[in-house]
CSV table of C-alpha atoms in Angstrom, one decimal:
chain,number,residue,atom,x,y,z
A,1,MET,CA,18.5,172.7,117.6
A,2,ALA,CA,19.1,169.4,119.1
A,3,TRP,CA,18.9,167.6,115.9
A,4,THR,CA,21.3,169.9,114.2
A,5,VAL,CA,24.7,168.8,115.4
A,6,PRO,CA,24.0,165.1,115.2
A,7,GLY,CA,22.4,165.7,111.7
A,8,LEU,CA,25.4,167.5,110.4
A,9,LEU,CA,27.8,164.9,111.8
A,10,ALA,CA,25.7,162.3,110.0
A,11,VAL,CA,26.0,164.3,106.7
A,12,VAL,CA,29.8,164.5,107.2
A,13,LEU,CA,29.9,160.6,107.8
A,14,VAL,CA,27.7,159.8,104.8
A,15,ALA,CA,29.7,162.0,102.4
A,16,ALA,CA,33.0,160.5,103.6
A,17,LEU,CA,31.7,156.9,103.3
A,18,LEU,CA,30.3,157.6,99.9
A,19,THR,CA,33.5,159.2,98.7
A,20,ALA,CA,35.5,156.1,99.7
A,21,MET,CA,32.9,154.0,97.9
A,22,ALA,CA,33.0,156.3,94.8
A,23,ARG,CA,36.9,156.0,94.7
A,24,GLY,CA,36.6,152.2,94.7
A,25,TYR,CA,34.0,152.3,91.9
A,26,ALA,CA,36.2,154.6,89.8
A,27,LEU,CA,39.2,152.5,90.2
A,28,ARG,CA,37.2,149.4,89.1
A,29,ARG,CA,35.7,151.1,86.1
A,30,GLN,CA,39.0,152.9,85.3
A,31,LEU,CA,37.4,156.4,85.6
A,32,LEU,CA,40.8,158.2,85.8
A,33,ASP,CA,41.9,161.7,84.9
A,34,GLN,CA,45.1,161.2,83.1
A,35,PRO,CA,48.0,163.7,83.4
A,36,GLY,CA,48.6,165.9,80.3
A,37,GLU,CA,49.5,169.3,79.0
A,38,ARG,CA,46.2,170.7,79.8
A,39,ARG,CA,46.0,169.1,83.3
A,40,SER,CA,47.6,170.4,86.6
A,41,HIS,CA,48.1,166.9,88.1
A,42,ALA,CA,51.1,164.5,87.6
A,43,VAL,CA,49.5,161.1,88.2
A,44,ALA,CA,46.3,159.4,87.1
A,45,THR,CA,43.5,160.1,89.6
A,46,PRO,CA,40.1,158.6,90.1
A,47,ARG,CA,37.2,161.0,89.3
A,48,GLY,CA,33.5,161.3,90.3
A,49,GLY,CA,33.9,161.6,94.0
A,50,GLY,CA,31.5,164.5,93.9
A,51,ILE,CA,28.6,162.2,93.9
A,52,ALA,CA,29.0,161.8,97.5
A,53,ILE,CA,28.3,165.4,98.1
A,54,VAL,CA,25.2,165.2,96.0
A,55,VAL,CA,23.7,162.2,97.7
A,56,SER,CA,24.6,163.5,101.2
A,57,GLN,CA,22.5,166.7,100.2
A,58,LEU,CA,19.6,164.9,98.9
A,59,LEU,CA,19.4,162.5,101.9
A,60,ALA,CA,19.6,165.5,104.2
A,61,TYR,CA,16.9,167.4,102.3
A,62,ILE,CA,14.5,164.3,102.9
A,63,GLY,CA,15.3,164.7,106.6
A,64,VAL,CA,14.6,168.4,106.4
A,65,GLY,CA,11.5,167.9,104.6
A,66,VAL,CA,10.2,165.5,107.2
A,67,LEU,CA,11.0,168.0,110.1
A,68,PHE,CA,9.7,171.0,108.2
A,69,PRO,CA,6.8,169.8,105.9
A,70,GLN,CA,6.2,173.4,104.7
A,71,ALA,CA,9.5,173.3,103.0
A,72,ALA,CA,9.1,169.8,101.4
A,73,ALA,CA,7.7,171.0,98.0
A,74,THR,CA,10.5,173.7,97.6
A,75,LEU,CA,13.2,171.2,98.5
A,76,ALA,CA,11.7,168.6,96.1
A,77,ILE,CA,11.8,171.2,93.2
A,78,PHE,CA,15.3,172.3,94.1
A,79,SER,CA,16.4,168.6,94.4
A,80,ALA,CA,15.1,168.0,91.0
A,81,GLY,CA,17.4,170.7,89.6
A,82,LEU,CA,20.3,169.3,91.6
A,83,VAL,CA,19.6,165.7,90.1
A,84,MET,CA,19.6,167.1,86.6
A,85,VAL,CA,22.9,169.0,87.0
A,86,ALA,CA,24.6,166.1,88.9
A,87,GLY,CA,23.1,163.5,86.5
A,88,ILE,CA,24.5,165.2,83.3
A,89,GLY,CA,27.8,165.6,85.1
A,90,TRP,CA,27.9,161.9,86.1
A,91,TRP,CA,27.1,161.0,82.5
A,92,ASP,CA,29.8,163.2,81.3
A,93,ASP,CA,32.4,161.7,83.7
A,94,HIS,CA,31.7,158.3,82.2
A,95,ARG,CA,31.2,159.4,78.5
A,96,PRO,CA,32.1,162.9,77.6
A,97,LEU,CA,29.3,164.8,76.1
A,98,PRO,CA,29.2,167.8,73.7
A,99,ALA,CA,28.8,171.1,75.5
A,100,LEU,CA,25.3,171.9,74.0
A,101,PRO,CA,23.3,169.1,75.7
A,102,ARG,CA,25.2,169.8,79.0
A,103,LEU,CA,24.3,173.5,78.7
A,104,GLY,CA,20.6,172.6,77.9
A,105,VAL,CA,20.3,170.7,81.2
A,106,HIS,CA,22.0,173.6,83.1
A,107,VAL,CA,19.5,176.1,81.7
A,108,LEU,CA,16.5,173.8,82.7
A,109,ALA,CA,17.9,173.5,86.3
A,110,GLY,CA,18.5,177.2,86.4
A,111,LEU,CA,15.0,177.8,85.4
A,112,LEU,CA,13.7,175.6,88.2
A,113,LEU,CA,15.6,177.7,90.6
A,114,GLY,CA,14.4,181.0,89.1
A,115,ALA,CA,10.7,179.7,89.3
A,116,LEU,CA,11.3,179.1,93.0
A,117,VAL,CA,12.7,182.6,93.5
A,118,TRP,CA,9.9,184.0,91.6
A,119,HIS,CA,7.4,182.2,93.8
A,120,TRP,CA,9.2,183.4,97.0
A,121,THR,CA,9.7,187.1,96.0
A,122,GLY,CA,7.3,187.8,93.1
A,123,GLU,CA,10.2,189.7,91.5
A,124,ALA,CA,11.1,188.8,87.8
A,125,SER,CA,14.5,190.5,88.2
A,126,SER,CA,15.5,188.3,91.2
A,127,ALA,CA,14.2,185.2,89.3
A,128,GLY,CA,16.1,186.1,86.2
A,129,PHE,CA,19.3,186.8,88.2
A,130,SER,CA,19.0,183.5,89.9
A,131,VAL,CA,18.6,181.6,86.5
A,132,LEU,CA,21.8,183.3,85.1
A,133,LEU,CA,23.8,182.8,88.3
A,134,ALA,CA,22.9,179.1,88.5
A,135,ILE,CA,24.1,178.5,84.9
A,136,ALA,CA,27.2,180.6,85.6
A,137,LEU,CA,28.2,179.0,88.8
A,138,ILE,CA,27.7,175.4,87.5
A,139,ASN,CA,30.2,176.2,84.8
A,140,VAL,CA,32.5,178.3,86.9
A,141,TRP,CA,32.9,175.6,89.5
A,142,ASN,CA,33.7,173.2,86.7
A,143,PHE,CA,36.3,175.5,85.2
A,144,MET,CA,38.0,176.1,88.5
A,145,ASP,CA,38.1,172.4,89.6
A,146,GLY,CA,41.5,171.7,88.4
A,147,ILE,CA,43.8,171.3,91.5
A,148,ASP,CA,43.7,169.5,94.7
A,149,GLY,CA,41.1,171.0,97.2
A,150,LEU,CA,40.5,174.2,95.4
A,151,ALA,CA,36.8,173.9,94.3
A,152,ALA,CA,35.8,172.1,97.6
A,153,THR,CA,37.5,174.7,100.0
A,154,GLN,CA,36.0,177.6,98.1
A,155,ALA,CA,32.6,175.8,98.3
A,156,LEU,CA,33.1,175.1,102.0
A,157,LEU,CA,34.0,178.8,102.7
A,158,ALA,CA,31.1,180.1,100.8
A,159,SER,CA,28.6,177.8,102.5
A,160,VAL,CA,30.0,178.8,105.9
A,161,ALA,CA,29.6,182.5,104.8
A,162,TYR,CA,25.9,181.9,103.9
A,163,ALA,CA,25.2,180.0,107.1
A,164,LEU,CA,26.5,183.0,109.0
A,165,LEU,CA,24.3,185.4,107.0
A,166,LEU,CA,21.0,183.6,106.4
A,167,PRO,CA,18.4,183.5,109.0
A,168,ALA,CA,17.4,180.4,110.9
A,169,PRO,CA,16.2,177.8,109.8
A,170,VAL,CA,17.3,178.3,106.3
A,171,ALA,CA,20.9,178.8,107.4
A,172,GLY,CA,20.8,175.1,108.2
A,173,LEU,CA,20.8,174.3,104.4
A,174,ALA,CA,24.2,176.2,104.1
A,175,LEU,CA,25.5,174.1,107.0
A,176,ILE,CA,24.4,170.9,105.4
A,177,LEU,CA,26.3,171.8,102.3
A,178,ALA,CA,29.4,172.7,104.4
A,179,ALA,CA,29.0,169.2,106.1
A,180,GLY,CA,28.8,167.4,102.8
A,181,VAL,CA,31.9,169.1,101.4
A,182,LEU,CA,33.8,168.5,104.7
A,183,GLY,CA,33.1,164.8,104.3
A,184,PHE,CA,34.6,164.8,100.9
A,185,LEU,CA,37.6,167.1,101.5
A,186,PRO,CA,40.0,164.7,103.1
A,187,PHE,CA,40.0,162.6,100.1
A,188,ASN,CA,40.8,165.6,97.9
A,189,PHE,CA,43.1,167.7,100.0
A,190,PRO,CA,46.0,168.2,100.7
A,191,LYS,CA,46.7,165.2,98.2
A,192,ALA,CA,43.9,164.2,96.0
A,193,ARG,CA,43.0,160.6,96.1
A,194,ILE,CA,39.8,161.3,94.0
A,195,PHE,CA,38.6,164.3,92.0
A,196,MET,CA,35.0,165.5,92.4
A,197,GLY,CA,34.5,165.2,88.6
A,198,ASP,CA,31.8,167.1,86.7
A,199,VAL,CA,29.1,165.4,88.8
A,200,GLY,CA,30.5,167.2,91.8
A,201,SER,CA,31.8,170.6,90.5
A,202,GLY,CA,28.5,171.4,88.6
A,203,ALA,CA,26.4,170.3,91.5
A,204,LEU,CA,28.4,172.6,93.9
A,205,GLY,CA,27.9,175.5,91.6
A,206,TYR,CA,24.1,174.8,91.6
A,207,LEU,CA,23.9,174.4,95.4
A,208,LEU,CA,25.7,177.7,95.9
A,209,ALA,CA,23.3,179.4,93.5
A,210,GLY,CA,20.6,178.0,95.7
A,211,LEU,CA,22.1,179.6,98.8
A,212,VAL,CA,22.3,182.9,97.1
A,213,ALA,CA,18.7,182.5,96.0
A,214,LEU,CA,17.9,181.9,99.6
A,215,GLY,CA,19.6,185.2,100.5
A,216,LEU,CA,17.5,187.0,97.9
A,217,GLY,CA,14.3,185.3,99.1
A,218,THR,CA,14.9,186.1,102.8
A,219,ARG,CA,16.1,189.7,101.9
A,220,SER,CA,19.4,188.9,103.8
A,221,ALA,CA,21.6,191.1,101.8
A,222,PRO,CA,21.7,192.8,98.4
A,223,TRP,CA,22.9,190.7,95.5
A,224,THR,CA,26.1,192.5,95.3
A,225,ILE,CA,27.0,191.5,98.8
A,226,LEU,CA,25.7,187.8,98.3
A,227,LEU,CA,28.4,187.4,95.5
A,228,VAL,CA,31.3,188.5,97.8
A,229,PRO,CA,32.1,185.0,99.0
A,230,LEU,CA,32.3,183.9,95.4
A,231,ALA,CA,34.5,186.6,94.3
A,232,ALA,CA,37.7,184.6,93.8
A,233,PHE,CA,36.2,182.1,91.4
A,234,LEU,CA,33.9,184.7,89.6
A,235,VAL,CA,37.0,187.0,89.0
A,236,ASP,CA,39.4,184.2,87.9
A,237,ALA,CA,37.0,182.4,85.7
A,238,GLY,CA,35.3,185.5,84.4
A,239,LEU,CA,38.5,187.4,83.4
A,240,THR,CA,40.2,184.4,82.1
A,241,LEU,CA,37.2,183.5,79.9
A,242,ALA,CA,37.0,187.2,78.7
A,243,GLY,CA,40.7,187.1,77.7
A,244,ARG,CA,40.2,183.9,75.7
A,245,VAL,CA,37.2,185.2,73.9
A,246,PHE,CA,39.1,188.6,73.2
A,247,ARG,CA,42.0,186.6,71.8
A,248,GLY,CA,39.7,184.5,69.5
A,249,GLU,CA,40.5,181.3,71.3
A,250,ARG,CA,38.1,178.4,71.6
A,251,TRP,CA,37.1,179.2,75.1
A,252,MET,CA,35.1,175.9,75.7
A,253,GLU,CA,38.2,173.9,75.2
A,254,ALA,CA,40.3,172.6,78.3
A,255,HIS,CA,43.2,174.9,79.0
A,256,THR,CA,45.6,176.0,81.7
A,257,GLN,CA,45.2,179.8,81.6
A,258,HIS,CA,43.4,180.4,84.9
A,259,LEU,CA,45.5,182.1,87.6
A,260,TYR,CA,45.5,179.1,89.8
A,261,GLN,CA,46.7,176.9,87.0
A,262,ARG,CA,49.6,179.3,86.1
A,263,TRP,CA,50.6,179.4,89.7
A,264,VAL,CA,50.9,175.7,89.7
A,265,LYS,CA,52.9,175.7,86.4
A,266,SER,CA,55.2,178.3,87.8
A,267,GLY,CA,56.3,175.8,90.5
A,268,CYS,CA,53.8,176.5,93.3
A,269,SER,CA,52.3,173.5,95.1
A,270,HIS,CA,48.6,172.7,95.0
A,271,VAL,CA,48.5,173.2,98.8
A,272,MET,CA,50.0,176.7,98.5
A,273,VAL,CA,47.7,177.8,95.7
A,274,THR,CA,44.6,176.4,97.3
A,275,SER,CA,45.6,177.9,100.7
A,276,GLY,CA,46.1,181.3,98.9
A,277,TYR,CA,42.6,181.3,97.5
A,278,ALA,CA,41.2,180.2,100.9
A,279,LEU,CA,42.8,183.2,102.6
A,280,PHE,CA,41.1,185.4,100.1
A,281,GLY,CA,37.8,183.7,100.7
A,282,VAL,CA,38.1,184.2,104.6
A,283,ALA,CA,38.8,187.8,104.1
A,284,GLY,CA,35.6,188.0,101.8
A,285,ILE,CA,33.6,186.4,104.6
A,286,VAL,CA,34.7,189.1,107.1
A,287,LEU,CA,34.1,191.9,104.6
A,288,MET,CA,30.6,190.5,103.6
A,289,HIS,CA,29.5,191.0,107.2
A,290,VAL,CA,31.0,194.4,107.5
A,291,PHE,CA,29.2,195.5,104.2
A,292,THR,CA,25.9,194.2,105.5
A,293,TRP,CA,26.0,197.0,108.2
A,294,LEU,CA,26.5,199.6,105.7
A,295,PRO,CA,23.5,201.6,104.4
A,296,SER,CA,22.6,201.6,100.7
A,297,PRO,CA,24.1,202.6,98.3
A,298,TRP,CA,27.4,202.3,100.4
A,299,SER,CA,26.9,198.4,100.9
A,300,HIS,CA,26.7,198.1,97.1
A,301,LEU,CA,29.7,200.3,96.4
A,302,ALA,CA,31.8,198.5,99.1
A,303,ALA,CA,30.9,195.1,97.4
A,304,LEU,CA,31.8,196.4,94.0
A,305,ALA,CA,35.1,197.8,95.4
A,306,TRP,CA,35.9,194.4,96.7
A,307,ALA,CA,35.3,192.9,93.3
A,308,ALA,CA,37.5,195.7,91.7
A,309,ALA,CA,40.3,194.9,94.3
A,310,ALA,CA,39.9,191.2,93.3
A,311,ALA,CA,40.3,191.9,89.7
A,312,GLY,CA,43.3,194.2,90.5
A,313,LEU,CA,45.0,191.4,92.5
A,314,TRP,CA,44.3,188.9,89.8
A,315,SER,CA,46.0,191.0,87.2
A,316,VAL,CA,49.0,191.6,89.4
A,317,LEU,CA,49.5,188.0,90.3
A,318,LEU,CA,49.0,187.0,86.7
A,319,ASN,CA,51.7,189.3,85.5
A,320,LYS,CA,54.1,188.0,88.2
A,321,VAL,CA,53.7,184.4,87.1
A,322,HIS,CA,54.2,185.5,83.5
A,323,ARG,CA,57.7,186.8,84.4
């Protein structure tokens, strides 16, 4: 335990230093997200700061692998998937790519995670779920990374939730992610001086899928409960996407139809919207731990009820901003 606190502080500092360096690099290379009709920000802002989170995690995994050699192979395979997702995102931040090559890389990274889960559990269903979840979360975090601090704070809260749920020492991996996001966050909230870019948003989705996979592998909770900390993003992204598909819109195109985007367009500040999502996330953390004490099938039903409540709240709030 003695190495944990200084180690986590080192991750925070490394992430903060690398974010500052990434901002300088983006300014020199003119990697800027410009304001526009399909954007939620008013000034040109550097992008690509999420590379700092990625590198902080990879360096931390090297340290963990040295301290726990039995985990080194698993961390190496997971890191390969992380590098793939972050790498295609970094490329896209510099030179936008078509959706198909990006999706192909996401699928390959998801398959790596699924192979790890299959190795841990021997369950094809858990492995398949992990593959689909990784692909989904990579893209969900990309869709939802549109205002100051939103994607980072949700990732921070979710990683804290998994740190509280997972057994030691694997809970340390969740804390490492929380530390990396914490180092980046002051540059992104309450006023963004840099955006994380596709390199960061996709990587966060993959990293969170990895924590859910750890929950499955350690039998910490059923999959329904493991998704509770992700409910805000899954509901907003999922229902918005379903609506666009139903209306026959080109759902892969950039848009401002998510609830958080409509809130901002209605006049709410980025701080207010991000804080609202954060309050929902904190409630999810509390309820997740309550649900773990319930016997099956009540734990599943409680988690599904929370998802239904989130969908209902989404619908109510969306109707309000439409008025």
